[in-house]
């Protein structure tokens, strides 16, 4: 009896297909009463986006990629910004770097690619570009290769040691 808009339906509505304008993050297609800049919209063909406070924070694109904090995800799940997890199970390679897109088959932390192509090639291999510190014990069940300088403080125990140049007190 007192419509609030041109079409005001109070109660349950059913439709086989609902068509709506694509709109944008600032004016989402599906919004909430009293919060018209928060909701769901389509930024383009075959895309679904979520916005709060007029800003797009989540996008599902036409290839099935999901972006959080990005409108152009290049991988199945791309998070732009800080993310955290209490537990993560990764099947395959993981890359943590300032680059976008998975471009190598081995796991890496940093942006460099390996200089040891014969050694680091598979998803269970790891490349760390930058400084690396272990505050505790380390065990190596294979070879340890050093392409640059290496220093050891404390006790070094080993079986066979091969070196081109060795400088030290000879205590092994």
CSV table of C-alpha atoms in Angstrom, one decimal:
chain,number,residue,atom,x,y,z
A,1,UNK,CA,0.0,0.0,0.0
A,2,UNK,CA,3.0,2.3,0.5
A,3,UNK,CA,5.6,1.4,-2.1
A,4,UNK,CA,9.2,2.7,-1.4
A,5,UNK,CA,10.2,2.3,-5.1
A,6,UNK,CA,8.6,1.9,-8.5
A,7,UNK,CA,8.4,-1.8,-7.8
A,8,UNK,CA,8.2,-2.7,-4.1
A,9,UNK,CA,7.6,-6.4,-3.3
A,10,UNK,CA,7.5,-7.4,0.3
A,11,UNK,CA,7.8,-11.2,0.7
A,12,UNK,CA,9.3,-14.0,-1.3
A,13,UNK,CA,10.0,-13.6,-5.0
A,14,UNK,CA,10.9,-16.4,-7.4
A,15,UNK,CA,12.3,-16.2,-10.9
A,16,UNK,CA,14.0,-18.6,-13.3
A,17,UNK,CA,16.4,-16.0,-14.5
A,18,UNK,CA,17.1,-12.5,-13.1
A,19,UNK,CA,18.8,-9.9,-15.3
A,20,UNK,CA,20.6,-6.9,-13.8
A,21,UNK,CA,23.0,-4.2,-14.8
A,22,UNK,CA,26.7,-5.0,-14.3
A,23,UNK,CA,27.5,-1.8,-12.3
A,24,UNK,CA,30.7,-1.3,-10.3
A,25,UNK,CA,32.3,-1.5,-6.9
A,26,UNK,CA,30.8,1.9,-5.9
A,27,UNK,CA,27.3,0.9,-6.9
A,28,UNK,CA,27.1,-2.9,-6.8
A,29,UNK,CA,24.1,-4.6,-8.5
A,30,UNK,CA,23.1,-6.5,-5.3
A,31,UNK,CA,23.3,-4.3,-2.2
A,32,UNK,CA,21.9,-4.1,1.3
A,33,UNK,CA,19.4,-1.7,2.8
A,34,UNK,CA,21.3,1.3,4.3
A,35,UNK,CA,24.6,0.1,2.8
A,36,UNK,CA,24.5,0.7,-0.9
A,37,UNK,CA,28.2,0.6,-1.6
A,38,UNK,CA,28.6,-3.0,-0.3
A,39,UNK,CA,27.5,-5.9,-2.4
A,40,UNK,CA,28.0,-8.1,-5.4
A,41,UNK,CA,28.4,-7.0,-9.0
A,42,UNK,CA,29.8,-8.0,-12.4
A,43,UNK,CA,32.7,-5.9,-13.7
A,44,UNK,CA,32.5,-7.6,-17.1
A,45,UNK,CA,31.4,-10.7,-19.0
A,46,UNK,CA,31.8,-13.9,-17.0
A,47,UNK,CA,33.1,-12.1,-13.9
A,48,UNK,CA,31.8,-11.9,-10.4
A,49,UNK,CA,33.0,-9.3,-7.8
A,50,UNK,CA,32.4,-8.4,-4.2
A,51,UNK,CA,32.8,-4.9,-2.8
A,52,UNK,CA,32.7,-3.2,0.6
A,53,UNK,CA,32.8,0.5,1.2
A,54,UNK,CA,32.7,1.0,-2.6
A,55,UNK,CA,36.0,-0.9,-3.1
A,56,UNK,CA,36.3,-4.2,-4.9
A,57,UNK,CA,38.1,-6.8,-2.8
A,58,UNK,CA,37.3,-10.1,-4.4
A,59,UNK,CA,37.0,-11.2,-8.0
A,60,UNK,CA,36.2,-14.5,-9.7
A,61,UNK,CA,37.2,-14.1,-13.4
A,62,UNK,CA,36.2,-15.8,-16.6
A,63,UNK,CA,38.9,-18.4,-16.4
A,64,UNK,CA,38.1,-19.4,-12.8
A,65,UNK,CA,40.9,-17.5,-11.2
A,66,UNK,CA,40.2,-15.8,-7.9
A,67,UNK,CA,41.7,-12.5,-6.9
A,68,UNK,CA,41.7,-11.1,-3.4
A,69,UNK,CA,43.0,-7.5,-3.5
A,70,UNK,CA,43.5,-7.6,-7.3
A,71,UNK,CA,41.2,-7.3,-10.2
A,72,UNK,CA,43.4,-9.3,-12.6
A,73,UNK,CA,44.4,-12.6,-11.0
A,74,UNK,CA,46.9,-14.6,-13.1
A,75,UNK,CA,46.7,-17.8,-11.0
A,76,UNK,CA,44.0,-20.0,-9.5
A,77,UNK,CA,44.2,-18.0,-6.3
A,78,UNK,CA,46.1,-14.7,-6.1
A,79,UNK,CA,46.2,-12.6,-3.0
A,80,UNK,CA,47.6,-9.1,-3.2
A,81,UNK,CA,48.7,-7.9,0.2
A,82,UNK,CA,49.3,-9.8,3.4
A,83,UNK,CA,47.7,-13.2,3.9
A,84,UNK,CA,47.9,-15.7,6.7
A,85,UNK,CA,47.0,-19.3,7.4
A,86,UNK,CA,47.1,-21.5,10.4
A,87,UNK,CA,47.8,-24.4,8.2
A,88,UNK,CA,48.5,-24.6,4.4
A,89,UNK,CA,48.8,-27.7,2.3
A,90,UNK,CA,50.4,-27.0,-1.0
A,91,UNK,CA,50.5,-29.6,-3.7
A,92,UNK,CA,53.2,-28.7,-6.3
A,93,UNK,CA,55.5,-25.7,-6.2
A,94,UNK,CA,55.0,-22.6,-4.0
A,95,UNK,CA,56.4,-19.3,-4.9
A,96,UNK,CA,56.7,-16.4,-2.4
A,97,UNK,CA,58.0,-13.4,-4.2
A,98,UNK,CA,57.3,-9.9,-5.6
A,99,UNK,CA,56.5,-11.4,-9.0
A,100,UNK,CA,53.1,-12.4,-10.4
A,101,UNK,CA,52.2,-15.7,-11.8
A,102,UNK,CA,53.8,-19.1,-11.3
A,103,UNK,CA,56.7,-19.3,-13.7
A,104,UNK,CA,58.9,-22.1,-12.4
A,105,UNK,CA,58.5,-25.7,-11.4
A,106,UNK,CA,60.5,-25.5,-8.2
A,107,UNK,CA,59.5,-23.8,-4.9
A,108,UNK,CA,61.1,-20.4,-4.3
A,109,UNK,CA,61.2,-17.5,-1.9
A,110,UNK,CA,62.3,-14.4,-3.6
A,111,UNK,CA,62.4,-13.2,-7.2
A,112,UNK,CA,65.6,-14.8,-8.6
A,113,UNK,CA,65.7,-17.9,-10.8
A,114,UNK,CA,68.2,-20.7,-10.2
A,115,UNK,CA,71.8,-20.7,-11.5
A,116,UNK,CA,72.0,-24.4,-10.9
A,117,UNK,CA,69.5,-25.7,-13.5
A,118,UNK,CA,70.7,-29.3,-13.2
A,119,UNK,CA,70.2,-29.3,-9.4
A,120,UNK,CA,67.0,-27.3,-8.8
A,121,UNK,CA,64.2,-28.4,-11.2
A,122,UNK,CA,61.4,-30.1,-9.3
A,123,UNK,CA,58.5,-29.0,-7.0
A,124,UNK,CA,60.3,-30.5,-4.0
A,125,UNK,CA,63.4,-28.3,-4.7
A,126,UNK,CA,63.8,-24.9,-3.0
A,127,UNK,CA,65.5,-21.7,-4.1
A,128,UNK,CA,65.9,-18.8,-1.6
A,129,UNK,CA,67.2,-15.6,-3.2
A,130,UNK,CA,68.5,-13.3,-0.5
A,131,UNK,CA,70.0,-14.0,2.9
A,132,UNK,CA,69.2,-17.2,4.8
A,133,UNK,CA,69.8,-17.9,8.4
A,134,UNK,CA,69.2,-21.0,10.4
A,135,UNK,CA,69.0,-20.5,14.2
A,136,UNK,CA,69.2,-24.2,15.2
A,137,UNK,CA,70.2,-27.5,13.6
A,138,UNK,CA,70.3,-28.3,10.0
A,139,UNK,CA,70.8,-31.7,8.3
A,140,UNK,CA,71.8,-32.3,4.7
A,141,UNK,CA,71.2,-35.7,3.3
A,142,UNK,CA,72.7,-34.8,-0.1
A,143,UNK,CA,75.3,-32.4,-1.4
A,144,UNK,CA,75.7,-28.9,-0.2
A,145,UNK,CA,77.0,-26.6,-3.0
A,146,UNK,CA,78.4,-23.1,-2.4
A,147,UNK,CA,78.8,-20.9,-5.5
A,148,UNK,CA,80.3,-18.1,-3.5
A,149,UNK,CA,82.0,-17.6,-0.2
A,150,UNK,CA,81.0,-19.7,2.8
A,151,UNK,CA,81.8,-19.2,6.5
A,152,UNK,CA,81.3,-21.5,9.4
A,153,UNK,CA,81.5,-20.6,13.0
A,154,UNK,CA,81.4,-23.3,15.7
A,155,UNK,CA,81.9,-27.0,15.2
A,156,UNK,CA,81.8,-28.4,11.7
A,157,UNK,CA,81.5,-32.1,11.5
A,158,UNK,CA,81.7,-33.9,8.2
A,159,UNK,CA,82.8,-37.0,6.3
A,160,UNK,CA,84.5,-36.2,3.1
A,161,UNK,CA,85.2,-32.6,2.4
A,162,UNK,CA,86.1,-31.5,-1.1
A,163,UNK,CA,87.4,-28.0,-1.6
A,164,UNK,CA,89.3,-26.1,-4.3
A,165,UNK,CA,90.7,-23.7,-1.7
A,166,UNK,CA,90.6,-24.3,2.1
A,167,UNK,CA,91.7,-21.8,4.7
A,168,UNK,CA,91.5,-22.6,8.4
A,169,UNK,CA,93.2,-24.3,11.3
A,170,UNK,CA,92.6,-27.8,9.8
A,171,UNK,CA,90.4,-29.0,12.7
A,172,UNK,CA,87.6,-31.1,11.3
